[in-house]
Amino acid sequence: MEKYLSKTIKGEYGNEISKLKDFFSLKNGHILVASMDIYLLTEVIKISLSNQQRYKKSIEENNYFDENIEFSNSYLVYYLEKKKSTSELYFLLEKSKTQDDFHLILTTISCMALENLDKRIKSRLNHNIIFLPVLPYKSVKQYVNEKAHKIDPRFSALLKNNLMQKYKINFDFESLFNILNSIHISLLIMILNCNIKNHKMIEQYRKFVFKHPELRNIKDKDISDALGDLLDLGFLDKKYNYVFSVDELKNYISKNRPFYLKRLLKN
């Protein structure tokens, strides 16, 4: 299956892979690769790095401020979801600008990652972004029809476990909610508390967050985009009903989110 998907990905994302390979021909630099599909993101980067790995070394996750790290003739795949601090990311961006033959590949599975970055970092990435849309269903149709392949449920469970180990995926609610920003979370809180009307969604949102200045000046487009994200990611069904555990969401917000979202939750 993976062999087939690798071949399919090369065909579907040839332009993006070529752009990544061209990136490595530069003296140095940085680029952001984003996709909602962790497998697709991993595979595209692996394909793009296939030739580079012969003569460039990979810098592993580390204390990047360590003076003993040799950045020349190397590359680093840096996951924004694991970012320790803004200063660390800024340091690596500076390295990719000043250090010869060092290439920094930033990756994310969050559609709003760029918006959540510091302005001085965001400005450096605006023209160096590759977005990988979801792999078309037709390309993998023969592999998702379990009935046709008569896949044993035990095999499906084993495959899921192997994928979790291979890509370090953790299927818990906290990991799931961590990909959402404050607009996403506030929309979910509103949906839990209001009778939602699609044609009045933005109007309802503004009324719901009016007492919270942190959310009051959000653009209409950002609200619409965030709502689309929640639908695409499966947090909401087509009728805008929340489909996961309400208690898990409330616990997550109480433990991990800023005070203004906690107050919004209590409204």
Tab-separated table of C-alpha atoms in Angstrom:
chain	number	residue	atom	x	y	z
A	1	MET	CA	0.000	0.000	0.000
A	2	GLU	CA	2.714	2.487	0.943
A	3	LYS	CA	4.575	1.755	-2.307
A	4	TYR	CA	1.433	2.505	-4.308
A	5	LEU	CA	0.700	5.696	-2.353
A	6	SER	CA	4.282	6.887	-2.763
A	7	LYS	CA	3.958	6.516	-6.534
A	8	THR	CA	0.579	8.262	-6.475
A	9	ILE	CA	1.919	11.139	-4.384
A	10	LYS	CA	4.783	11.673	-6.828
A	11	GLY	CA	2.203	12.025	-9.589
A	12	GLU	CA	-0.286	14.216	-7.729
A	13	TYR	CA	2.268	16.509	-6.077
A	14	GLY	CA	5.008	16.628	-8.700
A	15	ASN	CA	5.131	20.446	-8.772
A	16	GLU	CA	5.399	20.733	-4.993
A	17	ILE	CA	8.118	18.074	-4.835
A	18	SER	CA	10.050	19.829	-7.626
A	19	LYS	CA	9.801	23.119	-5.734
A	20	LEU	CA	11.213	21.459	-2.621
A	21	LYS	CA	14.062	19.908	-4.605
A	22	ASP	CA	14.827	23.304	-6.170
A	23	PHE	CA	14.935	24.732	-2.654
A	24	PHE	CA	17.865	22.430	-1.842
A	25	SER	CA	19.809	23.770	-4.811
A	26	LEU	CA	19.977	27.163	-3.102
A	27	LYS	CA	22.994	28.180	-1.039
A	28	ASN	CA	20.849	28.111	2.115
A	29	GLY	CA	17.363	29.074	3.212
A	30	HIS	CA	14.088	28.074	4.807
A	31	ILE	CA	10.664	26.932	3.614
A	32	LEU	CA	7.339	26.038	5.228
A	33	VAL	CA	5.462	22.910	4.127
A	34	ALA	CA	1.879	22.627	5.398
A	35	SER	CA	-0.730	19.898	5.088
A	36	MET	CA	-3.660	18.657	7.143
A	37	ASP	CA	-2.586	15.097	6.255
A	38	ILE	CA	0.356	13.937	8.397
A	39	TYR	CA	1.081	10.959	6.147
A	40	LEU	CA	1.115	13.095	2.990
A	41	LEU	CA	3.327	15.714	4.634
A	42	THR	CA	5.810	13.087	5.808
A	43	GLU	CA	5.898	11.293	2.462
A	44	VAL	CA	6.414	14.432	0.339
A	45	ILE	CA	9.322	15.524	2.523
A	46	LYS	CA	10.816	12.022	2.431
A	47	ILE	CA	10.633	11.934	-1.377
A	48	SER	CA	12.141	15.417	-1.652
A	49	LEU	CA	15.006	14.502	0.676
A	50	SER	CA	15.821	11.191	-1.026
A	51	ASN	CA	18.846	12.558	-2.909
A	52	GLN	CA	19.868	15.103	-0.275
A	53	GLN	CA	20.415	12.422	2.351
A	54	ARG	CA	23.346	11.050	0.364
A	55	TYR	CA	25.548	14.028	1.050
A	56	LYS	CA	23.812	16.161	3.712
A	57	LYS	CA	23.347	15.224	7.340
A	58	SER	CA	20.130	15.609	9.276
A	59	ILE	CA	20.139	17.629	12.479
A	60	GLU	CA	18.092	15.758	15.060
A	61	GLU	CA	15.795	17.322	17.652
A	62	ASN	CA	18.113	18.953	20.120
A	63	ASN	CA	19.071	22.073	22.005
A	64	TYR	CA	19.685	24.099	18.865
A	65	PHE	CA	21.523	26.819	20.790
A	66	ASP	CA	24.306	24.337	21.550
A	67	GLU	CA	27.553	25.729	20.100
A	68	ASN	CA	28.732	22.203	19.255
A	69	ILE	CA	26.011	21.689	16.645
A	70	GLU	CA	27.445	21.857	13.133
A	71	PHE	CA	24.872	23.473	10.852
A	72	SER	CA	26.906	23.503	7.642
A	73	ASN	CA	26.165	20.830	5.027
A	74	SER	CA	22.969	19.860	6.852
A	75	TYR	CA	19.201	20.135	6.884
A	76	LEU	CA	16.624	20.259	9.657
A	77	VAL	CA	12.968	19.218	9.493
A	78	TYR	CA	11.361	21.332	12.218
A	79	TYR	CA	7.802	20.636	13.395
A	80	LEU	CA	6.047	23.855	14.410
A	81	GLU	CA	3.754	21.853	16.703
A	82	LYS	CA	6.851	20.996	18.758
A	83	LYS	CA	8.182	24.563	18.851
A	84	LYS	CA	9.704	25.236	22.257
A	85	SER	CA	9.930	29.011	21.946
A	86	THR	CA	9.774	31.886	19.480
A	87	SER	CA	13.431	32.659	20.167
A	88	GLU	CA	14.407	29.114	19.133
A	89	LEU	CA	12.534	29.413	15.838
A	90	TYR	CA	13.960	32.873	15.179
A	91	PHE	CA	17.462	31.557	15.882
A	92	LEU	CA	17.021	28.767	13.324
A	93	LEU	CA	15.656	31.175	10.716
A	94	GLU	CA	18.718	33.368	11.219
A	95	LYS	CA	20.956	30.322	10.830
A	96	SER	CA	19.265	29.395	7.567
A	97	LYS	CA	20.001	32.903	6.325
A	98	THR	CA	23.638	33.182	7.404
A	99	GLN	CA	24.985	29.608	7.472
A	100	ASP	CA	26.165	28.244	4.125
A	101	ASP	CA	24.568	24.973	3.006
A	102	PHE	CA	22.016	24.819	5.816
A	103	HIS	CA	18.400	24.240	4.809
A	104	LEU	CA	15.519	24.586	7.267
A	105	ILE	CA	12.235	22.813	6.435
A	106	LEU	CA	9.412	23.965	8.696
A	107	THR	CA	6.354	21.722	8.758
A	108	THR	CA	2.868	21.961	10.224
A	109	ILE	CA	-0.459	20.135	10.164
A	110	SER	CA	-2.334	23.241	11.342
A	111	CYS	CA	-4.060	25.393	8.745
A	112	MET	CA	-3.674	28.433	11.028
A	113	ALA	CA	-0.026	27.940	12.013
A	114	LEU	CA	1.254	30.929	10.040
A	115	GLU	CA	-1.336	33.261	11.563
A	116	ASN	CA	-0.256	32.285	15.067
A	117	LEU	CA	3.431	33.045	14.536
A	118	ASP	CA	5.247	36.169	15.646
A	119	LYS	CA	5.050	38.966	13.023
A	120	ARG	CA	8.797	39.082	12.409
A	121	ILE	CA	8.772	35.330	11.718
A	122	LYS	CA	5.612	35.434	9.625
A	123	SER	CA	7.075	38.078	7.315
A	124	ARG	CA	10.016	35.808	6.520
A	125	LEU	CA	7.774	32.949	5.457
A	126	ASN	CA	5.154	34.694	3.339
A	127	HIS	CA	6.843	33.835	0.040
A	128	ASN	CA	8.299	30.471	1.065
A	129	ILE	CA	5.257	28.288	1.643
A	130	ILE	CA	4.157	25.025	0.059
A	131	PHE	CA	0.624	23.887	0.881
A	132	LEU	CA	-0.297	20.282	0.152
A	133	PRO	CA	-4.053	19.807	-0.355
A	134	VAL	CA	-5.607	16.518	0.699
A	135	LEU	CA	-4.815	13.567	-1.573
A	136	PRO	CA	-7.811	13.067	-3.926
A	137	TYR	CA	-10.028	10.205	-2.835
A	138	LYS	CA	-9.967	8.700	-6.327
A	139	SER	CA	-6.226	8.142	-5.944
A	140	VAL	CA	-6.635	5.831	-2.972
A	141	LYS	CA	-10.130	4.506	-3.604
A	142	GLN	CA	-9.052	0.896	-4.057
A	143	TYR	CA	-7.286	0.960	-0.689
A	144	VAL	CA	-10.057	2.390	1.455
A	145	ASN	CA	-12.726	-0.095	0.429
A	146	GLU	CA	-12.370	-2.579	3.283
A	147	LYS	CA	-15.147	-4.757	1.975
A	148	ALA	CA	-13.418	-5.267	-1.370
A	149	HIS	CA	-10.152	-6.183	0.349
A	150	LYS	CA	-11.833	-8.108	3.176
A	151	ILE	CA	-9.537	-6.542	5.723
A	152	ASP	CA	-9.593	-8.320	9.055
A	153	PRO	CA	-10.526	-5.809	11.836
A	154	ARG	CA	-7.497	-7.032	13.768
A	155	PHE	CA	-5.304	-5.966	10.847
A	156	SER	CA	-6.909	-2.509	10.821
A	157	ALA	CA	-6.131	-2.106	14.520
A	158	LEU	CA	-2.560	-3.264	13.945
A	159	LEU	CA	-2.142	-0.846	11.033
A	160	LYS	CA	-3.420	2.039	13.152
A	161	ASN	CA	-0.998	1.139	15.938
A	162	ASN	CA	1.914	0.926	13.484
A	163	LEU	CA	1.050	4.329	12.036
A	164	MET	CA	0.900	5.797	15.531
A	165	GLN	CA	4.370	4.446	16.264
A	166	LYS	CA	5.861	5.398	12.899
A	167	TYR	CA	4.622	8.986	12.833
A	168	LYS	CA	4.416	9.476	16.599
A	169	ILE	CA	0.693	10.192	16.349
A	170	ASN	CA	-1.163	10.345	19.645
A	171	PHE	CA	-4.904	9.880	19.234
A	172	ASP	CA	-5.969	11.668	22.398
A	173	PHE	CA	-8.239	14.682	22.691
A	174	GLU	CA	-5.506	17.050	23.829
A	175	SER	CA	-3.437	16.420	20.697
A	176	LEU	CA	-6.561	16.891	18.617
A	177	PHE	CA	-7.490	20.221	20.211
A	178	ASN	CA	-3.896	21.488	20.057
A	179	ILE	CA	-4.175	22.053	16.301
A	180	LEU	CA	-6.932	24.626	16.881
A	181	ASN	CA	-6.426	28.335	17.512
A	182	SER	CA	-8.502	30.669	19.689
A	183	ILE	CA	-11.041	31.371	16.909
A	184	HIS	CA	-11.673	27.652	16.452
A	185	ILE	CA	-12.064	27.113	20.202
A	186	SER	CA	-14.375	30.108	20.694
A	187	LEU	CA	-16.548	28.909	17.793
A	188	LEU	CA	-16.852	25.489	19.427
A	189	ILE	CA	-17.819	27.114	22.728
A	190	MET	CA	-20.479	29.180	20.942
A	191	ILE	CA	-21.857	26.118	19.157
A	192	LEU	CA	-22.190	24.336	22.509
A	193	ASN	CA	-24.170	27.249	23.931
A	194	CYS	CA	-26.266	28.629	21.067
A	195	ASN	CA	-28.869	27.566	18.564
A	196	ILE	CA	-26.769	28.016	15.426
A	197	LYS	CA	-28.180	29.511	12.244
A	198	ASN	CA	-25.823	29.148	9.297
A	199	HIS	CA	-26.807	32.395	7.547
A	200	LYS	CA	-26.284	34.347	10.784
A	201	MET	CA	-23.150	32.574	11.997
A	202	ILE	CA	-20.817	35.592	11.929
A	203	GLU	CA	-23.446	37.858	13.485
A	204	GLN	CA	-24.030	35.287	16.230
A	205	TYR	CA	-20.296	34.936	16.834
A	206	ARG	CA	-19.752	38.680	17.239
A	207	LYS	CA	-22.622	38.896	19.694
A	208	PHE	CA	-21.325	35.888	21.628
A	209	VAL	CA	-17.764	37.236	22.056
A	210	PHE	CA	-18.680	40.923	22.434
A	211	LYS	CA	-17.623	41.105	26.094
A	212	HIS	CA	-14.215	39.604	25.312
A	213	PRO	CA	-11.888	42.174	23.657
A	214	GLU	CA	-9.374	39.481	22.658
A	215	LEU	CA	-11.922	38.142	20.153
A	216	ARG	CA	-13.938	41.235	19.319
A	217	ASN	CA	-11.969	42.517	16.299
A	218	ILE	CA	-11.529	39.297	14.340
A	219	LYS	CA	-12.183	39.671	10.605
A	220	ASP	CA	-15.264	38.080	9.052
A	221	LYS	CA	-13.075	36.040	6.696
A	222	ASP	CA	-11.081	34.587	9.587
A	223	ILE	CA	-14.304	33.517	11.298
A	224	SER	CA	-15.601	31.898	8.099
A	225	ASP	CA	-12.262	30.173	7.457
A	226	ALA	CA	-12.107	28.827	11.010
A	227	LEU	CA	-15.638	27.461	10.699
A	228	GLY	CA	-14.641	25.766	7.446
A	229	ASP	CA	-11.635	24.236	9.208
A	230	LEU	CA	-13.859	22.739	11.910
A	231	LEU	CA	-16.087	21.178	9.260
A	232	ASP	CA	-13.151	19.881	7.194
A	233	LEU	CA	-11.419	18.434	10.247
A	234	GLY	CA	-14.563	16.645	11.390
A	235	PHE	CA	-15.155	18.548	14.634
A	236	LEU	CA	-18.615	19.490	13.318
A	237	ASP	CA	-21.106	17.644	11.173
A	238	LYS	CA	-22.940	19.286	8.259
A	239	LYS	CA	-25.608	20.617	10.617
A	240	TYR	CA	-22.930	22.286	12.781
A	241	ASN	CA	-23.335	19.831	15.629
A	242	TYR	CA	-20.216	19.190	17.705
A	243	VAL	CA	-19.304	15.506	17.315
A	244	PHE	CA	-16.693	14.877	20.024
A	245	SER	CA	-16.862	14.662	23.815
A	246	VAL	CA	-18.123	17.915	25.351
A	247	ASP	CA	-16.493	17.061	28.687
A	248	GLU	CA	-13.114	16.496	27.021
A	249	LEU	CA	-13.349	19.883	25.300
A	250	LYS	CA	-14.253	21.645	28.549
A	251	ASN	CA	-11.454	19.916	30.458
A	252	TYR	CA	-8.968	20.802	27.735
A	253	ILE	CA	-9.941	24.489	27.741
A	254	SER	CA	-9.822	24.635	31.549
A	255	LYS	CA	-6.309	23.182	31.641
A	256	ASN	CA	-4.639	24.528	28.505
A	257	ARG	CA	-6.246	27.669	27.131
A	258	PRO	CA	-5.989	31.388	28.095
A	259	PHE	CA	-8.211	32.863	30.788
A	260	TYR	CA	-10.478	34.721	28.342
A	261	LEU	CA	-11.485	31.410	26.717
A	262	LYS	CA	-12.137	29.915	30.141
A	263	ARG	CA	-14.399	32.881	30.917
A	264	LEU	CA	-16.145	32.455	27.578
A	265	LEU	CA	-16.769	28.816	28.448
A	266	LYS	CA	-18.543	29.853	31.662
A	267	ASN	CA	-20.836	32.353	29.922
